[in-house]
Short mmCIF file of C-alpha atoms and ligand atoms in Angstrom, two decimals:
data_model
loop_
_atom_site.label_atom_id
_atom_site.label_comp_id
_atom_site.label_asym_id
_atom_site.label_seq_id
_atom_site.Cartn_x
_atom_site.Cartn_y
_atom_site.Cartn_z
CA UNK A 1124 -37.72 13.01 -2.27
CA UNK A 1125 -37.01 9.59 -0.96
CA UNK A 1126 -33.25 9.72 1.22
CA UNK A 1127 -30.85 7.81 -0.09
CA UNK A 1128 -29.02 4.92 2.53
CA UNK A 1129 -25.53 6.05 3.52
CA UNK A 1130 -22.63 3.66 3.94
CA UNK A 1131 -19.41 4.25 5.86
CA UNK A 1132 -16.05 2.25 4.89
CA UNK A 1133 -13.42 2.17 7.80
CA UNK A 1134 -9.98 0.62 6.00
CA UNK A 1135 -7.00 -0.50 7.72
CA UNK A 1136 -4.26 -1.12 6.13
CA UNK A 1137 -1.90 -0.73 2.54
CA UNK A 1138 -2.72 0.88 -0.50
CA UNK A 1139 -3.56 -2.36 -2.02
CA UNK A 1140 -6.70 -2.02 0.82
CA UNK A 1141 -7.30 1.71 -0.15
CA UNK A 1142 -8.09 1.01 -3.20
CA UNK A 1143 -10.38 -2.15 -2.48
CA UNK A 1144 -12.23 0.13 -0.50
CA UNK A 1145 -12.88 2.06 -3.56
CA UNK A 1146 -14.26 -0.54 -5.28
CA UNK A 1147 -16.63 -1.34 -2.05
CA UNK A 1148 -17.78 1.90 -2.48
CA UNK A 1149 -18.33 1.24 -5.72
CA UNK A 1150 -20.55 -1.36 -5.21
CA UNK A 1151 -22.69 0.24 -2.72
CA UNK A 1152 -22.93 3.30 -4.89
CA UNK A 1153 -24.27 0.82 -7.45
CA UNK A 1154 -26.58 -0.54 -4.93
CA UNK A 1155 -27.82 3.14 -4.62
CA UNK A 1156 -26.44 3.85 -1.20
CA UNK A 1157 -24.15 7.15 -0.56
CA UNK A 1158 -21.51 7.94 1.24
CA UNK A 1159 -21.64 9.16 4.90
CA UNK A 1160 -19.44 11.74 6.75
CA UNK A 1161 -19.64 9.27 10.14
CA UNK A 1162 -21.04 6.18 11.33
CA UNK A 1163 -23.60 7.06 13.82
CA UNK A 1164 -26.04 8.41 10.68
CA UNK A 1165 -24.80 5.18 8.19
CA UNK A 1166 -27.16 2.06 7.57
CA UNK A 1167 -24.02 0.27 6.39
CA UNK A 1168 -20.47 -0.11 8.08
CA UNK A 1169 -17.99 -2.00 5.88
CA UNK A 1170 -14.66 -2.76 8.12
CA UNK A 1171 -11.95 -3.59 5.55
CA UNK A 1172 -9.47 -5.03 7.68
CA UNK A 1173 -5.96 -5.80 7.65
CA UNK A 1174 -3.63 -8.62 9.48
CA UNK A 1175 -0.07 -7.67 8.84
CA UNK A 1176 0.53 -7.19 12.38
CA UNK A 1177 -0.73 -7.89 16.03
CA UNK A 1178 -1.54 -4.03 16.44
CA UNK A 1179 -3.53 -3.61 13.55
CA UNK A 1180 -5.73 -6.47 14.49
CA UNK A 1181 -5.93 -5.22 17.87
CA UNK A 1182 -6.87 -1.67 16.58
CA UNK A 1183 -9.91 -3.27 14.14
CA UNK A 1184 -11.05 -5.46 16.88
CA UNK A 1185 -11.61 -2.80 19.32
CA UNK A 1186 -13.07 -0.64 16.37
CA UNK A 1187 -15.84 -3.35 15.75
CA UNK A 1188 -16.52 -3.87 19.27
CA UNK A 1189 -17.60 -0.25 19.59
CA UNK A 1190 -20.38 -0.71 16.74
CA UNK A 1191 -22.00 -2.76 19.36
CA UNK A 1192 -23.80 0.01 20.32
CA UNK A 1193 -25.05 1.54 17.27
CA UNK A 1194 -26.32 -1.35 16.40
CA UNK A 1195 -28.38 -1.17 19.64
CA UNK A 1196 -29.63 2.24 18.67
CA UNK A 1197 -30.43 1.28 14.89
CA UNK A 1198 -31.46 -2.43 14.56
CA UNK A 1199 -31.47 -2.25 10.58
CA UNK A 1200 -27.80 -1.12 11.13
CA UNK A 1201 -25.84 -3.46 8.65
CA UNK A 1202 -21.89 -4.88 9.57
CA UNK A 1203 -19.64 -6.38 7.03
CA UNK A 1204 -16.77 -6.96 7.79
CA UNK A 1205 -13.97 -8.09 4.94
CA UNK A 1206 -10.51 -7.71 3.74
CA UNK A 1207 -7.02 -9.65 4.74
CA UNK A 1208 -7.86 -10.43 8.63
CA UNK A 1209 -11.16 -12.37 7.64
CA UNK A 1210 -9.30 -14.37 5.15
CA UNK A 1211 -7.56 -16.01 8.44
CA UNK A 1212 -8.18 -20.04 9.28
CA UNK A 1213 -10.75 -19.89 12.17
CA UNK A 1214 -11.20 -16.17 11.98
CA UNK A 1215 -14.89 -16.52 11.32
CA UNK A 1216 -15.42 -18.16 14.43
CA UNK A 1217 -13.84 -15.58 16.50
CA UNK A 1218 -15.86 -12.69 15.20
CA UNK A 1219 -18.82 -14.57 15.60
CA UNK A 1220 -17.80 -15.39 19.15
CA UNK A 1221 -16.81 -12.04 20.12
CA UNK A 1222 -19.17 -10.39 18.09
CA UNK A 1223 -22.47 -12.10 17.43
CA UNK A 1224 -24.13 -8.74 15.82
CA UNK A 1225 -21.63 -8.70 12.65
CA UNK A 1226 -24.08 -9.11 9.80
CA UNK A 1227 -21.36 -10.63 7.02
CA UNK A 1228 -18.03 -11.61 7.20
CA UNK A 1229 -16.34 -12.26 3.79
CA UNK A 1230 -12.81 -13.09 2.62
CA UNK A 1231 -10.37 -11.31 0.22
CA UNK A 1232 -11.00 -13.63 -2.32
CA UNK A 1233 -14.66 -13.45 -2.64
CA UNK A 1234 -14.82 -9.18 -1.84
CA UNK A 1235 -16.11 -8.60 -5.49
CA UNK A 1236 -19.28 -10.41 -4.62
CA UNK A 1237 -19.76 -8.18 -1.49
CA UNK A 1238 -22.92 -6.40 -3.84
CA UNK A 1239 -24.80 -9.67 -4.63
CA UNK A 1240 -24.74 -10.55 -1.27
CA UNK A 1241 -25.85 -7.49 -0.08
CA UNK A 1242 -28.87 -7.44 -2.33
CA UNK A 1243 -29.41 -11.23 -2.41
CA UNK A 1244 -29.89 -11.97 1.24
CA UNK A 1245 -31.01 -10.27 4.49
CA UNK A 1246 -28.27 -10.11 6.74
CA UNK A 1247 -30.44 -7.86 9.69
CA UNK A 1248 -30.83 -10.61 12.28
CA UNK A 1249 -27.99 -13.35 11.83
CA UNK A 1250 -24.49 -13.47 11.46
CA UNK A 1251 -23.45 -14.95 8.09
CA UNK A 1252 -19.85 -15.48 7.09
CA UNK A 1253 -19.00 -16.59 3.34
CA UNK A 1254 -14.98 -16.77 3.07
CA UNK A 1255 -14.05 -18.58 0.04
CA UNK A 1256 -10.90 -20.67 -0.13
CA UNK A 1257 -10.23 -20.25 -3.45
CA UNK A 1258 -9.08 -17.30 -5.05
CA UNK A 1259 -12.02 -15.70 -7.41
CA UNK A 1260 -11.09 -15.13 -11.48
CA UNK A 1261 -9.93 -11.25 -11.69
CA UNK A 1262 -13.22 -9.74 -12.61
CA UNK A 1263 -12.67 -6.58 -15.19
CA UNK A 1264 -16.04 -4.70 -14.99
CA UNK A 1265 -15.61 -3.48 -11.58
CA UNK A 1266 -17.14 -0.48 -10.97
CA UNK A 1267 -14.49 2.38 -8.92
CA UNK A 1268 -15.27 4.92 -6.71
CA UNK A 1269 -12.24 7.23 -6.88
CA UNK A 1270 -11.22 9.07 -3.38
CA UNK A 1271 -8.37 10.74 -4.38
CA UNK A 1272 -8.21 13.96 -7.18
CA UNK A 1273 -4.71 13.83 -7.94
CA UNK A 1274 -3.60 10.32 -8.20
CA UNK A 1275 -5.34 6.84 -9.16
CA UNK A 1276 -4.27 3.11 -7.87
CA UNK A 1277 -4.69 0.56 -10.66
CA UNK A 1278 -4.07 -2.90 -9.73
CA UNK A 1279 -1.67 -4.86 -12.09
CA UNK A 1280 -1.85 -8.04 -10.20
CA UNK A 1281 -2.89 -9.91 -7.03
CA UNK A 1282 -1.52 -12.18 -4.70
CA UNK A 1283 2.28 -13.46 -3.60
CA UNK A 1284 4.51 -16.02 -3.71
CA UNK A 1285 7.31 -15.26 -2.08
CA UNK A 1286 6.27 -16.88 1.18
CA UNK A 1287 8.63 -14.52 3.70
CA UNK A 1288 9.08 -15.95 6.85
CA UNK A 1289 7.16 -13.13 8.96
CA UNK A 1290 4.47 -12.42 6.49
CA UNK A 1291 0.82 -13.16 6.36
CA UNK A 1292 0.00 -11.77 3.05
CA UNK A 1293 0.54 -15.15 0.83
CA UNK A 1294 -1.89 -16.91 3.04
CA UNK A 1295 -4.53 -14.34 2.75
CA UNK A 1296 -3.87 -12.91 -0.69
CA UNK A 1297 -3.48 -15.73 -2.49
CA UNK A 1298 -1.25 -16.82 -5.39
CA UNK A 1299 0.15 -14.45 -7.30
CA UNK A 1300 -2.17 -13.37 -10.43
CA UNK A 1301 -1.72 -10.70 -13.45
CA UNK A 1302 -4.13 -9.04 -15.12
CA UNK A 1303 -4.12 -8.84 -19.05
CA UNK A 1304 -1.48 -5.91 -20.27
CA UNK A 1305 -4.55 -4.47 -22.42
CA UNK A 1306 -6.87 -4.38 -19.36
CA UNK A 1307 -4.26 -2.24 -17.38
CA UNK A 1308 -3.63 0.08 -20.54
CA UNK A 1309 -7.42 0.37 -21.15
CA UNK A 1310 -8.31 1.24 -17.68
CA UNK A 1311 -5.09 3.95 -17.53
CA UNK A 1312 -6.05 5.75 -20.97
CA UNK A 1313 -9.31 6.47 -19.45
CA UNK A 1314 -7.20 7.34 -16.52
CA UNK A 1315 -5.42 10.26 -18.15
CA UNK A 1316 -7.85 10.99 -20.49
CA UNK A 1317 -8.17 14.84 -20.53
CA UNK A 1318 -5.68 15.38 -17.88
CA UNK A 1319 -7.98 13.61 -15.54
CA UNK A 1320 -5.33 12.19 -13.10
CA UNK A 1321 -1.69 13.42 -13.21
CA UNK A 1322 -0.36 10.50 -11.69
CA UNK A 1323 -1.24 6.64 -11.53
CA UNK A 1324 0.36 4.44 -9.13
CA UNK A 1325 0.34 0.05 -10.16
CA UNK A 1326 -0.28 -2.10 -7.19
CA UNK A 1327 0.78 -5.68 -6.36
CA UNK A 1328 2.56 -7.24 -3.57
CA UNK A 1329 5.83 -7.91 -5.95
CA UNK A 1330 5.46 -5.68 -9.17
CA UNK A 1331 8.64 -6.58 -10.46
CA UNK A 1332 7.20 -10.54 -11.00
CA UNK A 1333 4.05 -9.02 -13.05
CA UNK A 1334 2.98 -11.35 -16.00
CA UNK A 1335 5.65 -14.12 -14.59
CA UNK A 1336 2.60 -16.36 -14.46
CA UNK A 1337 1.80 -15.90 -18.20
CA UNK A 1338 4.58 -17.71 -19.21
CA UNK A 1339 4.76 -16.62 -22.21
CA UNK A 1340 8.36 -15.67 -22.96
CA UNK A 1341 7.45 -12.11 -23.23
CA UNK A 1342 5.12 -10.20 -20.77
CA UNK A 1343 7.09 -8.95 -17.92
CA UNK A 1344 7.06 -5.83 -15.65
CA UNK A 1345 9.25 -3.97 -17.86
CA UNK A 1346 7.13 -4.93 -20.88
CA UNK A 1347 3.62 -3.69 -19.23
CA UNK A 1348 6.06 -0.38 -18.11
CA UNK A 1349 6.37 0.08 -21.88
CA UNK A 1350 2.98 -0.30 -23.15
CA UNK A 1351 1.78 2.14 -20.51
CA UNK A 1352 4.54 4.98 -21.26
CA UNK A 1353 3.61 4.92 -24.79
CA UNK A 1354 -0.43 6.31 -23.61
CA UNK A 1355 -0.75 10.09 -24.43
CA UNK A 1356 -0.60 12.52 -21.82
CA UNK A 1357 0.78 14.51 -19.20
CA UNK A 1358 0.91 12.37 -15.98
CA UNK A 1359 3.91 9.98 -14.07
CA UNK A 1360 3.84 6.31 -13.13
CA UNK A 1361 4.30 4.94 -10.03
CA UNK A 1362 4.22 1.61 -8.51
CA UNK A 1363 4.24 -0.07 -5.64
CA UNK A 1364 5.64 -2.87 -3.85
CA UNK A 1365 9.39 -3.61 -5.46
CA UNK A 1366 11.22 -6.82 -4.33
CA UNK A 1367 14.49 -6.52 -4.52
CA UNK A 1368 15.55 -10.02 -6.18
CA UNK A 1369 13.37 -9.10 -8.93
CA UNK A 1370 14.15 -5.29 -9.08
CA UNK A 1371 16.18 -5.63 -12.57
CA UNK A 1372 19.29 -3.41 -13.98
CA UNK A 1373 17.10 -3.40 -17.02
CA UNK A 1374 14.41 -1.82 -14.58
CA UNK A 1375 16.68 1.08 -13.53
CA UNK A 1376 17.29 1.56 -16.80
CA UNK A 1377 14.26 1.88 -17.97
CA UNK A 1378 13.00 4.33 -15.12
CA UNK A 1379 16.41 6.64 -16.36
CA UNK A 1380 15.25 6.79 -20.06
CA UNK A 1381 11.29 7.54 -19.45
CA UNK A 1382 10.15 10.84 -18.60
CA UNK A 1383 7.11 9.53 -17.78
CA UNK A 1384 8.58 7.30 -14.37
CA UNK A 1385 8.44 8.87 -11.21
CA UNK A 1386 11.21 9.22 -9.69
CA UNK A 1387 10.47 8.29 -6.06
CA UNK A 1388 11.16 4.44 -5.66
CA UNK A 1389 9.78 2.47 -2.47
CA UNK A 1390 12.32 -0.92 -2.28
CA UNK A 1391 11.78 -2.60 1.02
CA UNK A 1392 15.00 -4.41 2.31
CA UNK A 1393 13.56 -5.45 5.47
CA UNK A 1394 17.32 -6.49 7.08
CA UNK A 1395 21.00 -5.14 6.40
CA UNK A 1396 22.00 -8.89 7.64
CA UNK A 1397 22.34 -11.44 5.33
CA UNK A 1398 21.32 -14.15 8.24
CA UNK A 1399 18.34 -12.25 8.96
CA UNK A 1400 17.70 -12.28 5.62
CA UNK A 1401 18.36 -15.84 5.10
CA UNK A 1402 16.32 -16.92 7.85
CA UNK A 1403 13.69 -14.28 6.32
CA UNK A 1404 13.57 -16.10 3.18
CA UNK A 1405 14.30 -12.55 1.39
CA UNK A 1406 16.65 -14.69 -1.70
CA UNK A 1407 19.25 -11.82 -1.37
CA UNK A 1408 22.14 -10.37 -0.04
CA UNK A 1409 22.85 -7.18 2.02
CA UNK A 1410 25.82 -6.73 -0.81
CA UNK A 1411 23.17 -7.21 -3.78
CA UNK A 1412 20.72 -4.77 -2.66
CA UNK A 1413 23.59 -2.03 -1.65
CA UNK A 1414 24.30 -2.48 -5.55
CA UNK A 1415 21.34 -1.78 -6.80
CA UNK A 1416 20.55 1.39 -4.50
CA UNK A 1417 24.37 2.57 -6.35
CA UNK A 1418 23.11 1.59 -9.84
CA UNK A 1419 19.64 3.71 -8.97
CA UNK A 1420 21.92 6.70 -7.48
CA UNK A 1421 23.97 6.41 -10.67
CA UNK A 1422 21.76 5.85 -13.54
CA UNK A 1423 18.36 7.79 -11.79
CA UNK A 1424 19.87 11.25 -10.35
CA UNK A 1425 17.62 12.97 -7.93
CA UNK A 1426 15.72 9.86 -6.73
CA UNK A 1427 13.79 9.26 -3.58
CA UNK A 1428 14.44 6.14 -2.03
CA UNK A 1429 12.52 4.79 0.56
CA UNK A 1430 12.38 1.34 2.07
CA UNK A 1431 10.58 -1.09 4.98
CA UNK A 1432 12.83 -2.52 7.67
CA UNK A 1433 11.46 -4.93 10.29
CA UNK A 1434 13.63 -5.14 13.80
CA UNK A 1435 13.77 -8.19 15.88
CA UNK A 1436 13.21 -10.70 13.73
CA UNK A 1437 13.54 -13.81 15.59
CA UNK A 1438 17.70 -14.81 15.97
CA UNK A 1439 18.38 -11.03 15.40
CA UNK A 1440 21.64 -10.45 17.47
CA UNK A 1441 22.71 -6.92 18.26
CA UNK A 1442 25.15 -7.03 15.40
CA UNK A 1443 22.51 -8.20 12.98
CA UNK A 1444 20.63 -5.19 13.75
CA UNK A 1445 24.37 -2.83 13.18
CA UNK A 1446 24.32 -4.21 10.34
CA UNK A 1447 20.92 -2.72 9.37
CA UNK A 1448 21.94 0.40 10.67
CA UNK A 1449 25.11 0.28 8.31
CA UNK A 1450 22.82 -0.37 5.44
CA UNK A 1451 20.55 2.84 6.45
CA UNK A 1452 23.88 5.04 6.54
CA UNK A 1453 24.69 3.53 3.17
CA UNK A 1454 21.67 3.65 1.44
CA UNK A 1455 20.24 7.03 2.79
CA UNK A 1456 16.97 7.11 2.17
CA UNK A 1457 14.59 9.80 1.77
CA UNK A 1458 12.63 8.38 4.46
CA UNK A 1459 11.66 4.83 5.93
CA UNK A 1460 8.74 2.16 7.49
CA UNK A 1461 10.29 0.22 10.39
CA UNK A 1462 8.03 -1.61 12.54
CA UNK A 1463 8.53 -4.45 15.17
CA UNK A 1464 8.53 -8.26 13.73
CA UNK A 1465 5.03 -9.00 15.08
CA UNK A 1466 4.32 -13.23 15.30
CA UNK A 1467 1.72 -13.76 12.76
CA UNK A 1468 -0.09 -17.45 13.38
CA UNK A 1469 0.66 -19.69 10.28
CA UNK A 1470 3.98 -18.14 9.13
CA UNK A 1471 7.02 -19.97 9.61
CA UNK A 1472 8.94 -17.66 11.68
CA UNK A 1473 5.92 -18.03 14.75
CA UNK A 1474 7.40 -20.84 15.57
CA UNK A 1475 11.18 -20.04 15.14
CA UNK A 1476 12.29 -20.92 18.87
CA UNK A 1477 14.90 -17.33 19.28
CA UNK A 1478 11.88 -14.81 19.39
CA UNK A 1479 13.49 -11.33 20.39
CA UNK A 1480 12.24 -10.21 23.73
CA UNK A 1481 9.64 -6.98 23.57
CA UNK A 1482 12.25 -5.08 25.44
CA UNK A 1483 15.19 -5.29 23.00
CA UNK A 1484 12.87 -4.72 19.95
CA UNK A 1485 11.89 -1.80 21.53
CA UNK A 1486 14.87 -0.09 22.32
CA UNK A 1487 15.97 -0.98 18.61
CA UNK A 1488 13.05 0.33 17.00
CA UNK A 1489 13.89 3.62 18.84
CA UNK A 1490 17.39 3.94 17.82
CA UNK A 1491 16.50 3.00 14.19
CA UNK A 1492 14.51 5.68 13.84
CA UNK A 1493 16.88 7.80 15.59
CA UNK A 1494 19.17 7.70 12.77
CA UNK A 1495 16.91 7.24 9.74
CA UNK A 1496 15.39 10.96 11.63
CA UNK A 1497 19.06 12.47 11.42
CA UNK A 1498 19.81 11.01 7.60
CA UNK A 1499 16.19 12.27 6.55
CA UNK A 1500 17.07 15.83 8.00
CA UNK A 1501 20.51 16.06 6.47
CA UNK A 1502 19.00 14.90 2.82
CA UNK A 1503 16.19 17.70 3.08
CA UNK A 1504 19.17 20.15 4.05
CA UNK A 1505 20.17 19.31 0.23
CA UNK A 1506 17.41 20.30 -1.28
CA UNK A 1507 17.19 23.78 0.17
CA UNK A 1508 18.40 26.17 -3.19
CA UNK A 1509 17.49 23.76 -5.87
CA UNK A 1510 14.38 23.84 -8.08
CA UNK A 1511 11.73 20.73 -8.30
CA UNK A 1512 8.98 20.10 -10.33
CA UNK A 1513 5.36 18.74 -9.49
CA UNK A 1514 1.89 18.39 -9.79
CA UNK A 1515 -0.18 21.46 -7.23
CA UNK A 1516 -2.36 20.04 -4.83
CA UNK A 1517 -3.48 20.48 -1.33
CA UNK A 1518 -2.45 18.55 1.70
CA UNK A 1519 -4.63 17.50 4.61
CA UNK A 1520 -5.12 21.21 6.26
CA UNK A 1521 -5.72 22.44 2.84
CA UNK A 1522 -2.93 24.13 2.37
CA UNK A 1523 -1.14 24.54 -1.15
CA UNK A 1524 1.53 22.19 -1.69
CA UNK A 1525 4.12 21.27 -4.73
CA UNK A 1526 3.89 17.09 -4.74
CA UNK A 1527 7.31 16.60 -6.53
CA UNK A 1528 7.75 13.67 -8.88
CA UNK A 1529 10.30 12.54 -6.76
CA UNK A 1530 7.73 11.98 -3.67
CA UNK A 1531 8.31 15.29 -1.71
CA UNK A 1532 5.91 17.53 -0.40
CA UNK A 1533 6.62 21.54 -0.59
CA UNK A 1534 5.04 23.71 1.36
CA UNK A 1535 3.81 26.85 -0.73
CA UNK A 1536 2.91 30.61 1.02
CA UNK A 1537 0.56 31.40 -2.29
CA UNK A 1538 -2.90 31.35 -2.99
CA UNK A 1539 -3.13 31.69 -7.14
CA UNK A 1540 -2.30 28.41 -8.15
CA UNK A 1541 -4.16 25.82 -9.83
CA UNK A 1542 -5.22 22.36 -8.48
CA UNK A 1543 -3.65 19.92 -10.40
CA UNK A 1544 -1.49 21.89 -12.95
CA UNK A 1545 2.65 21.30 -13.29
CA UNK A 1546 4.84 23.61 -12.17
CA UNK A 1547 8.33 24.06 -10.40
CA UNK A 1548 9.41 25.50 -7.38
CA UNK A 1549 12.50 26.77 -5.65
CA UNK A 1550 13.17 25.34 -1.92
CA UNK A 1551 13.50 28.09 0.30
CA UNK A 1552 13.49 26.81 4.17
CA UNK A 1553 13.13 24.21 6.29
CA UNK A 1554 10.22 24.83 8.99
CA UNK A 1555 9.18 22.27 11.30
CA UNK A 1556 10.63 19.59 9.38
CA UNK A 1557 8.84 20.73 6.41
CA UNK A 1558 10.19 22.18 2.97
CA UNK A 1559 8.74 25.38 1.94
CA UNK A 1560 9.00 27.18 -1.55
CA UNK A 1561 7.99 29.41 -3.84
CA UNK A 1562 7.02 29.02 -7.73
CA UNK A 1563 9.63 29.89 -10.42
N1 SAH B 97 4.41 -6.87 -0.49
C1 SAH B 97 5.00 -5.76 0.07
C2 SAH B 97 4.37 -5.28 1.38
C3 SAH B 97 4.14 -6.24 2.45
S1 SAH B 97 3.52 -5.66 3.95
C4 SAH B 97 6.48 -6.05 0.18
O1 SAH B 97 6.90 -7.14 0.04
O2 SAH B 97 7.19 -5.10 0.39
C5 SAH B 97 4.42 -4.21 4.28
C6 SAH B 97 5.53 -4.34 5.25
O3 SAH B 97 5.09 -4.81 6.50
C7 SAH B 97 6.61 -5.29 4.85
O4 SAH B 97 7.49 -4.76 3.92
C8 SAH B 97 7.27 -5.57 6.18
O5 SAH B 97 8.29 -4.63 6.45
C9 SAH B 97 6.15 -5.38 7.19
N2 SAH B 97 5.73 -6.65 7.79
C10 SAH B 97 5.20 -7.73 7.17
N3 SAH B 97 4.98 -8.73 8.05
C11 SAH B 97 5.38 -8.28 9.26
C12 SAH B 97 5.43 -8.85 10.58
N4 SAH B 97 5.02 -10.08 10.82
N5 SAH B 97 5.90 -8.07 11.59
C13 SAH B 97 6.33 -6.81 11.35
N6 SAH B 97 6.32 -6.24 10.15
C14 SAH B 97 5.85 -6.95 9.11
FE1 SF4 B 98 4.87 -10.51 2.35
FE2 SF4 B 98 7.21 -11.03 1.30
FE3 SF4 B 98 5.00 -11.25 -0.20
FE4 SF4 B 98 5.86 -8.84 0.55
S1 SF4 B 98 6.95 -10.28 -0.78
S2 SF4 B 98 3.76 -9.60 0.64
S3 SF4 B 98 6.72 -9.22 2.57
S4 SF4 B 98 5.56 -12.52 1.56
FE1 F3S B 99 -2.26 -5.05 2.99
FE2 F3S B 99 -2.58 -5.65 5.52
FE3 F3S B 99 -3.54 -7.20 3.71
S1 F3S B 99 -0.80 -4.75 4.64
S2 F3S B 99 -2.30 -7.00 1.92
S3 F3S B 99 -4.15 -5.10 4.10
S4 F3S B 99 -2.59 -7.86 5.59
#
């Protein structure tokens, strides 16, 4: 029997890049390739790459460097290399500087060609890069290569407008985009079709401006919400990212009256300053988001909030950054993403002229998630006693856990359970930082 060729995807980045890398796969299945446990036995290497911050780049670039040698040992080795950091003005001619061996470079917007490219040309002994400028049509007959058992991404549009300061993503992503509401409900009914996948999480950089570009009076976020809660079956929606001057009253609302919304809500604030968040180009207020996390508190009881801060934004002053702690004491999330404001070439705020030093960011970062630590531990204390219900599945070490639909994980000392079913469980203990429990 002939051996199949094996491929190996590396991915760096958000979900938004997980689930690209399924569609990779997808294509390379197509092409008749399988998937490999490691590079050193693969005759493909796809590096789907992100540019969000200095580290990550710094991570991938290092990461690609060390193919250098398996290419030595395996000529026919093949190197692509796509996703958000190739999408970059002039990145092309870095890689090919620094590393002459990559086979293909391509950009975000032209990733769903990645197969004809692969099949049309022969990438062994050159170094080819195709970025387009444009962003492609959305293409609907993409084939997916699922990863995960439990839970499926389905995009519901692409791109962003917002243009944030700090962030890269508009300039590699593109504008924003929405796919058809009967494209998302067809794809999700085969979904959930015979219990498939229990939950299905909608991706976009700003879910709650979905169909905006329609302009059609009617199709909004709330609408597509709507047309997917009324699809039969047994499973909870997610969705991912929120921005809070879009995240609507009529939104909460809606998440309170459907059984069918999770009820774990990411809603990044980035800054509890409204100068920071001015100069951020966020388009709200400390006061307006503190409103909404009531209304969701009020209106959506046992919720999971969690949230993105950035510290050391350039002009943040030490009371800026109070002020962010005062919104973390306020707020008390479940949990929270705080990284380091990271000068990204192209954005405005590169060339804003009060950049924090590395020192103070540091120390900040530390004693940001110092508190969020303390606030996390004292809201898991309140769960201890109480029943919550969830989908069964395993974690990384395999062992049995209770996925709540309110984004918790709980830790379960029994073996008879079954993958995937819905059950509830009482909170016992705290161990390690973990919940443990036992089914009721
Ligand atoms: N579209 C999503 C996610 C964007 S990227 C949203 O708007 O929420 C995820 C997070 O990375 C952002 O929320 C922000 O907190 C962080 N981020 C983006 N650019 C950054 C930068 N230049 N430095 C540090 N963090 C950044
Ligand atoms: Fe970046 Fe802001 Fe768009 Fe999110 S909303 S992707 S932070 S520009
Ligand atoms: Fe995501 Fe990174 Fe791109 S966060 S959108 S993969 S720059």
């Amino acid at each position: 029997m002939e051996t199949k060729k094996k491929y190996f995807i590396e991915t760096f980045g958000c979900q938004m890049n997980v689930h690209d890398s399924e569609k990779i796969a997808g294509m390379l299945i197509d092409l008749g390739y399988e998937e490999s446990s490691s590079k050193e036995n693969s005759d493909i290497i796809v590096f789907n790459t992100c540019c969000i911050r200095e580290t990550a780049e710094l991570k991938i670039m290092a990461k690609i460097g060390d193919t250098k040698a398996l290419k030595k040992k395996n000529p026919n080795l093949l190197i692509v290399v796509c996703g958000c950091m190739t999408q970059q003005k002039g990145m092309s001619d870095i890689l090919k500087k620094r590393f002459p061996f990559i086979n293909l470079v391509i950009g975000t917007h032209n990733l769903n060609e990645l197969e004809d490219y692969i099949k049309e040309y022969n990438y062994k002994s050159k170094f080819n890069s195709i970025v387009w400028d444009k962003e492609q049509e959305i293409k609907e007959d993409t084939k997916i290569y699922r990863t995960s058992k439990y839970n499926a991404w389905v995009n519901i549009m692409y791109g962003c407008n917002n243009f944030c300061t700090y962030c890269i993503v508009p300039y590699v992503r593109g504008r924003e985009r929405s796919r058809k509401v009967e494209d998302i409900v067809k794809e999700i009914e085969e979904l959930v079709k015979e219990n498939k996948y229990k939950t299905i999480t909608l991706l976009g950089q700003n879910v709650n401006s979905y169909g905006h570009d329609f302009n059609d009076g009617r199709t909004n976020f709330v609408y597509l919400l709507n047309e997917i809660c009324k699809i039969n079956g047994d499973f909870k929606i997610n969705f991912m990212s929120s921005h809070p001057k879009d995240f609507s009253f009529e939104l909460i609302d809606f998440i309170a009256t459907h059984n069918k919304m999770s009820r774990a809500l990411h809603l990044p604030v980035q800054s509890g300053s409204n100068s920071v968040l001015k100069a951020m180009n966020r388009r709200y207020t400390a006061e307006h988001y503190k409103a909404l996390v009531d209304e969701i508190y009020k209106k959506i009881p046992g919720v999971s909030l969690t949230t993105d801060i950035i510290v050391g934004f350039p002009g943040e002053t030490e009371q800026d950054f109070e002020e962010t702690c005062d919104l973390l004491k306020h707020c008390r999330f479940s949990s929270i993403f705080g990284f380091v404001y990271s000068r990204r070439n192209g954005t405005p705020a590169a060339t804003f002229e009060n950049q924090v030093p590395d020192k103070v960011k540091q120390n900040r970062i530390t004693r940001l998630f110092e508190l969020q630590h303390q606030i996390s531990r004292e809201e898991l204390q309140k769960m201890i006693d109480n029943k919550f219900e969830g989908v069964i599945e395993k974690d990384e070490k395999g062992n049995l856990i209770l996925k709540t639909f309110n984004g918790k994980s709980i830790k379960l000392n029994e073996d008879n359970l079954e993958i995937g079913q819905v059950r509830k469980v009482l909170v016992t203990d705290i161990v390690n930082n973990e919940l443990q429990g036992k089914v009721v």
